[in-house]
Coordinates of C-alpha atoms in Angstrom, one line a residue:
M1 CA 34.6 9.9 -53.0
R2 CA 37.3 11.1 -50.6
I3 CA 35.3 14.1 -49.6
D4 CA 32.2 11.8 -48.9
R5 CA 34.3 9.5 -46.8
I6 CA 35.8 12.4 -44.8
S7 CA 32.2 13.8 -44.3
A8 CA 31.0 10.4 -43.1
L9 CA 33.9 10.0 -40.7
A10 CA 33.3 13.5 -39.4
A11 CA 29.6 12.8 -38.8
V12 CA 30.5 9.7 -36.9
G13 CA 32.9 11.6 -34.8
V14 CA 30.4 14.3 -34.0
A15 CA 27.8 11.7 -33.1
G16 CA 30.3 10.1 -30.8
V17 CA 31.0 13.4 -29.1
V18 CA 27.2 14.0 -28.7
L19 CA 26.5 10.6 -27.3
A20 CA 29.5 10.8 -24.9
S21 CA 28.5 14.2 -23.7
P22 CA 27.1 14.0 -20.1
A23 CA 24.6 16.7 -20.9
L24 CA 23.1 14.9 -23.9
A25 CA 23.5 11.3 -22.7
A26 CA 20.4 9.3 -21.9
S27 CA 18.8 10.7 -18.8
D28 CA 19.2 8.7 -15.6
A29 CA 17.8 8.8 -12.1
S30 CA 20.5 11.1 -10.8
S31 CA 20.2 13.8 -13.5
S32 CA 16.5 13.6 -14.5
A33 CA 13.7 14.6 -12.2
A34 CA 11.1 12.6 -14.2
V35 CA 13.2 9.4 -14.0
A36 CA 13.9 10.0 -10.3
N37 CA 10.2 10.6 -9.6
Q38 CA 9.3 7.4 -11.4
A39 CA 11.9 5.4 -9.4
V40 CA 10.6 6.7 -6.1
A41 CA 6.9 6.4 -6.9
S42 CA 7.5 2.8 -8.1
V43 CA 8.4 2.0 -4.5
A44 CA 6.2 4.5 -2.6
A45 CA 2.9 4.2 -4.5
P46 CA 2.4 0.5 -4.0
V47 CA 3.1 0.9 -0.3
A48 CA 0.7 3.8 0.1
A49 CA -2.1 2.2 -1.9
A50 CA -1.6 -1.2 -0.2
Q51 CA -1.9 0.6 3.2
T52 CA -5.2 2.2 2.2
A53 CA -6.7 -0.9 0.7
G54 CA -5.4 -3.0 3.7
L55 CA -6.9 -0.7 6.2
I56 CA -10.3 -0.8 4.5
G57 CA -10.1 -4.6 4.2
G58 CA -9.3 -4.6 7.9
A59 CA -12.3 -2.5 8.6
V60 CA -14.6 -5.0 6.9
G61 CA -12.8 -7.7 8.9
G62 CA -13.6 -5.8 12.1
A63 CA -17.2 -5.6 11.1
V64 CA -17.6 -9.3 10.5
G65 CA -15.7 -10.4 13.6
G66 CA -12.5 -11.6 12.2
A67 CA -10.8 -15.0 12.3
V68 CA -8.8 -14.5 15.4
G69 CA -11.4 -13.0 17.6
G70 CA -14.5 -14.4 19.3
S71 CA -15.3 -15.0 22.9
V72 CA -13.6 -17.9 24.7
G73 CA -15.1 -17.8 28.2
G74 CA -18.6 -19.2 28.8
G75 CA -19.1 -20.9 25.5
S76 CA -17.8 -23.3 22.9
V77 CA -14.9 -22.2 20.7
G78 CA -15.0 -24.9 18.2
G79 CA -16.3 -24.5 14.6
P80 CA -16.5 -21.1 13.0
V81 CA -15.3 -18.2 15.1
S82 CA -18.5 -16.3 14.6
K83 CA -21.3 -15.9 12.2
L84 CA -20.2 -13.3 9.8
F85 CA -21.4 -9.7 10.4
N86 CA -22.3 -10.4 14.0
T87 CA -19.5 -8.0 15.3
R88 CA -18.7 -10.4 18.1
D89 CA -21.8 -9.4 19.9
S90 CA -23.4 -12.8 20.2
G91 CA -23.5 -12.5 24.0
K92 CA -26.1 -9.8 24.0
G93 CA -29.7 -10.4 24.9
G94 CA -31.7 -12.1 22.2
G95 CA -34.3 -9.5 22.3
G96 CA -32.0 -6.6 21.4
M97 CA -31.5 -5.3 17.9
P98 CA -28.1 -6.2 16.4
P99 CA -25.9 -3.2 15.8
K100 CA -25.9 -2.0 12.2
L101 CA -23.7 1.1 12.2
G102 CA -19.9 1.0 12.7
L103 CA -17.3 3.7 13.1
W104 CA -13.5 2.9 12.7
A105 CA -10.1 4.6 12.6
Q106 CA -6.9 3.0 11.5
G107 CA -3.3 4.1 10.9
T108 CA 0.0 2.8 9.6
W109 CA 3.6 3.9 9.7
V110 CA 6.0 2.4 7.2
N111 CA 9.7 2.8 7.0
I112 CA 11.3 2.3 3.5
R113 CA 15.0 1.7 3.0
K114 CA 16.3 0.9 -0.5
S115 CA 20.1 0.2 -0.7
E116 CA 20.3 -0.7 -4.4
A117 CA 23.5 0.7 -6.0
S118 CA 23.0 4.2 -7.5
L119 CA 19.3 4.2 -6.3
G120 CA 19.5 4.5 -2.5
M121 CA 16.6 6.1 -0.7
D122 CA 15.0 6.0 2.7
G123 CA 12.0 7.6 4.4
N124 CA 8.5 7.1 5.8
V125 CA 5.0 6.7 4.6
I126 CA 2.2 7.5 7.0
N127 CA -1.4 6.7 6.3
T128 CA -4.6 7.2 8.3
V129 CA -8.1 6.2 7.3
F130 CA -11.4 6.9 9.0
G131 CA -14.7 5.3 8.0
V132 CA -18.3 4.5 8.6
D133 CA -20.3 1.5 7.4
Y134 CA -23.8 0.1 7.7
K135 CA -25.2 -3.4 7.6
F136 CA -28.0 -3.4 5.1
T137 CA -28.7 -7.1 5.8
D138 CA -27.0 -9.7 8.0
R139 CA -25.0 -10.7 4.9
V140 CA -24.2 -7.3 3.2
L141 CA -22.3 -4.4 4.6
G142 CA -21.4 -1.1 2.8
G143 CA -19.4 1.9 3.8
V144 CA -16.9 4.6 2.8
G145 CA -13.4 5.4 4.0
F146 CA -11.6 8.8 4.0
G147 CA -7.9 8.7 4.1
Y148 CA -4.8 10.9 4.4
E149 CA -1.3 9.9 3.4
N150 CA 2.1 11.5 3.8
V151 CA 5.2 10.4 1.9
D152 CA 8.6 11.8 3.0
I153 CA 11.7 10.1 1.4
K154 CA 15.3 11.2 1.0
T155 CA 16.6 10.3 -2.4
K156 CA 20.3 9.7 -1.8
F157 CA 21.0 8.9 -5.5
N158 CA 20.4 12.5 -6.5
S159 CA 21.0 14.3 -3.2
G160 CA 17.3 15.2 -3.1
T161 CA 13.9 14.7 -1.5
Y162 CA 10.5 13.3 -2.5
K163 CA 7.4 14.4 -0.6
A164 CA 3.8 13.9 -1.2
D165 CA 0.4 14.4 0.5
G166 CA -2.7 12.6 -0.5
Y167 CA -6.4 12.6 0.3
T168 CA -8.5 9.5 -0.4
V169 CA -12.2 8.7 -0.8
A170 CA -12.9 5.0 -1.0
P171 CA -16.3 3.3 -0.9
Y172 CA -16.3 -0.4 0.0
L173 CA -18.6 -3.5 0.2
G174 CA -18.5 -6.6 2.3
V175 CA -20.5 -9.8 1.6
S176 CA -21.0 -12.9 3.6
I177 CA -20.5 -15.9 1.3
T178 CA -20.7 -18.7 3.8
P179 CA -20.5 -18.9 7.6
N180 CA -16.7 -19.1 7.2
W181 CA -15.9 -16.9 4.3
T182 CA -16.3 -13.2 3.4
A183 CA -15.5 -11.1 0.4
D184 CA -14.7 -7.4 0.3
L185 CA -14.4 -5.0 -2.5
S186 CA -13.0 -1.5 -2.4
G187 CA -12.0 1.2 -4.8
G188 CA -11.1 4.8 -4.6
Y189 CA -9.2 7.9 -5.8
T190 CA -6.4 9.8 -4.1
W191 CA -5.7 13.4 -4.9
L192 CA -1.9 14.0 -4.6
T193 CA 0.4 16.9 -4.4
Y194 CA 4.2 16.5 -4.7
D195 CA 7.3 18.5 -3.7
V196 CA 10.6 17.2 -5.0
S197 CA 14.2 18.4 -5.1
R198 CA 17.6 17.2 -6.2
T199 CA 21.2 18.4 -6.2
S200 CA 21.0 19.3 -2.5
G201 CA 18.0 21.5 -3.1
A202 CA 19.4 23.5 -6.0
V203 CA 16.7 22.2 -8.3
K204 CA 13.1 22.0 -7.0
G205 CA 9.6 21.2 -8.4
S206 CA 6.0 21.0 -7.3
F207 CA 3.2 19.3 -9.1
D208 CA -0.1 17.5 -8.8
G209 CA -1.3 14.0 -9.5
G210 CA -3.8 11.3 -8.6
R211 CA -4.1 7.6 -8.1
W212 CA -6.9 5.2 -8.9
F213 CA -6.9 1.9 -7.0
G214 CA -9.1 -1.2 -6.6
A215 CA -8.8 -4.1 -4.3
T216 CA -10.7 -7.3 -3.5
N217 CA -10.1 -10.0 -0.8
L218 CA -11.5 -13.4 0.1
T219 CA -11.0 -14.1 3.9
G220 CA -11.7 -17.2 5.8
S221 CA -12.6 -17.6 9.5
Y222 CA -12.1 -20.8 11.4
A223 CA -11.5 -22.0 15.0
I224 CA -10.0 -25.2 16.5
D225 CA -10.4 -25.0 20.3
R226 CA -8.6 -21.8 21.1
W227 CA -6.7 -21.6 17.8
R228 CA -8.0 -19.0 15.2
L229 CA -7.1 -19.5 11.6
S230 CA -7.7 -16.9 8.8
P231 CA -6.6 -17.8 5.3
K232 CA -6.8 -14.8 2.9
V233 CA -6.2 -14.2 -0.8
G234 CA -6.5 -10.8 -2.5
V235 CA -5.7 -8.6 -5.6
L236 CA -4.7 -5.0 -5.7
Y237 CA -4.4 -2.8 -8.8
L238 CA -3.5 0.9 -9.1
R239 CA -2.6 3.6 -11.6
E240 CA -0.8 6.7 -10.4
M241 CA -0.6 9.8 -12.7
Q242 CA 1.8 12.6 -12.2
N243 CA 1.3 15.9 -14.1
A244 CA 3.9 17.7 -16.1
Y245 CA 5.8 20.5 -14.4
N246 CA 8.8 22.8 -14.7
D247 CA 11.9 22.6 -12.5
T248 CA 12.8 25.7 -10.6
G249 CA 16.1 27.0 -9.3
T250 CA 19.1 26.4 -11.5
S251 CA 17.0 24.4 -14.0
T252 CA 14.0 25.3 -16.1
A253 CA 13.6 21.9 -17.7
R254 CA 10.1 20.6 -18.5
N255 CA 9.3 17.2 -17.0
A256 CA 6.7 15.3 -18.9
A257 CA 3.6 13.8 -17.3
Q258 CA 3.9 10.1 -16.5
G259 CA 1.9 7.2 -15.2
I260 CA 2.7 4.2 -13.0
N261 CA 0.7 0.9 -13.2
F262 CA 1.0 -1.7 -10.5
G263 CA -0.9 -5.0 -9.8
R264 CA -0.4 -7.5 -7.0
A265 CA -1.9 -10.8 -6.0
S266 CA -1.4 -12.1 -2.5
G267 CA -2.2 -15.1 -0.4
G268 CA -1.4 -16.1 3.2
L269 CA -2.5 -17.3 6.6
K270 CA -3.1 -15.5 9.9
T271 CA -3.0 -17.7 13.0
G272 CA -3.9 -16.7 16.5
Y273 CA -4.4 -18.2 20.0
A274 CA -7.5 -16.8 21.8
F275 CA -7.5 -15.7 25.4
D276 CA -10.3 -13.9 27.1
G277 CA -10.5 -10.4 25.5
F278 CA -7.3 -10.7 23.3
T279 CA -5.7 -12.9 20.7
P280 CA -2.0 -12.8 19.9
F281 CA -1.4 -13.8 16.3
V282 CA 1.3 -14.3 13.6
K283 CA 0.8 -14.1 9.8
L284 CA 2.7 -14.9 6.7
T285 CA 1.8 -13.7 3.2
G286 CA 3.2 -14.3 -0.3
E287 CA 3.0 -11.7 -3.0
W288 CA 3.1 -11.8 -6.8
D289 CA 3.5 -8.6 -8.7
F290 CA 1.8 -9.3 -12.0
T291 CA 2.0 -5.7 -13.3
K292 CA 5.2 -3.9 -12.4
P293 CA 6.6 -0.4 -12.9
K294 CA 9.2 -0.1 -15.6
A295 CA 12.9 -0.3 -14.7
V296 CA 14.8 3.1 -14.8
L297 CA 18.3 3.9 -15.9
K298 CA 20.7 4.5 -13.0
S299 CA 23.8 6.7 -13.0
N300 CA 26.1 3.6 -13.2
G301 CA 24.6 2.7 -16.6
Q302 CA 22.6 -0.2 -15.3
M303 CA 18.8 -0.6 -15.1
S304 CA 17.1 -0.7 -11.7
A305 CA 16.0 -4.0 -10.2
V306 CA 12.3 -4.9 -10.6
D307 CA 11.0 -7.7 -8.4
N308 CA 8.4 -10.3 -9.4
G309 CA 7.2 -10.8 -5.9
G310 CA 8.0 -11.1 -2.2
G311 CA 6.6 -11.8 1.2
V312 CA 5.3 -10.4 4.5
A313 CA 5.8 -11.7 8.0
G314 CA 4.1 -10.1 11.0
L315 CA 2.8 -10.5 14.5
G316 CA 0.3 -8.6 16.7
V317 CA -2.7 -8.7 19.0
D318 CA -6.4 -8.5 18.3
F319 CA -8.4 -7.3 21.3
G320 CA -12.1 -6.9 22.1
G321 CA -14.8 -9.5 21.9
A322 CA -18.3 -9.3 23.5
G323 CA -18.5 -5.5 23.7
P324 CA -18.8 -2.8 21.0
W325 CA -15.1 -2.0 20.9
S326 CA -12.5 -4.0 19.0
G327 CA -9.1 -3.4 17.5
T328 CA -5.6 -4.6 16.5
V329 CA -2.0 -3.6 17.0
E330 CA 0.4 -5.2 14.5
G331 CA 4.0 -5.0 13.3
S332 CA 5.4 -6.6 10.1
Y333 CA 8.3 -6.9 7.7
N334 CA 7.0 -6.4 4.2
S335 CA 9.9 -7.1 1.9
I336 CA 10.9 -10.7 2.3
G337 CA 12.8 -11.7 -0.9
R338 CA 12.8 -8.1 -2.3
T339 CA 16.0 -6.8 -3.9
S340 CA 18.0 -4.4 -1.7
L341 CA 14.7 -3.2 0.0
D342 CA 13.6 -3.2 3.6
V343 CA 10.0 -2.2 4.4
W344 CA 8.9 -2.2 8.1
Q345 CA 5.3 -1.5 9.0
G346 CA 3.4 -0.7 12.2
T347 CA -0.5 -0.7 12.2
A348 CA -3.1 0.2 14.8
K349 CA -6.9 0.1 14.4
V350 CA -10.0 0.5 16.5
R351 CA -13.7 0.0 15.8
Y352 CA -16.9 0.9 17.6
Q353 CA -20.1 -0.8 16.6
F354 CA -23.6 0.5 17.6

């Protein structure tokens, strides 16, 4: 009995030493590349996917005229801003064929700063999308977008970096529901390559991955005198997959493949005041994250914060009206109510209809 008790105590002691050993303790974001990658991708993937989906949704909005555009001079500005899918070209001669083909280009720059204890990071996400679409009828538009994204983030919590390049193909569809409401649907796939490092570059890794995403929006278009009102609700869902890989440098650890799921519902209002040829606007959007990435273990023994939602506030200018050119310049703060997170975004887009 005494020997059994001594053996049991010894086993407990050995277990305690093993659990207390830093090398064998539960992996956290500062010591595990897989955990670090999940922590960063949980922030960067929704930003990148939301940019792509938002740019495509904006392209559909450009094709249908938008809620804050429309000509002011020489005509009534009451009622709907425009009949959907008229591309703001109602001033053309009645005998001319309405334009059916549209080309567009849009880009965003986003700065991310996360100051959460033991999970600090900062960097930029740049996204450009080019597309072409065609009006099959006066109520249905279809097209395809081609995108490139670049993620470049310094991961302060592990003295490292997280970089990614992605190429996207995304078909989309726009439908006129009523004279004041349109719906758009887009989905696509992004091919991703990653380069990561930690411990001041002593440990590095490169791997591939991909991201599926789908988004749908319902957008209104109203005018009261010179005021332009555009309510909007939408849903975005994505799944990003990262392949398994080996670290290089001082470590040869195998990092398992992993997936990140994210879903967001949003709703808000964009309000503008129309002048001849341009319309300044403000917007406010609320967001609910109904599917969230998992929290990760930090080096201080705590789990990372996971938000249930937040908000976006922005301002900008829509330009163009009677001619074939139109576009938007916009700036926004995208992390109202988010925990220890600041996300600033700048957007520019231009469209030519012919």
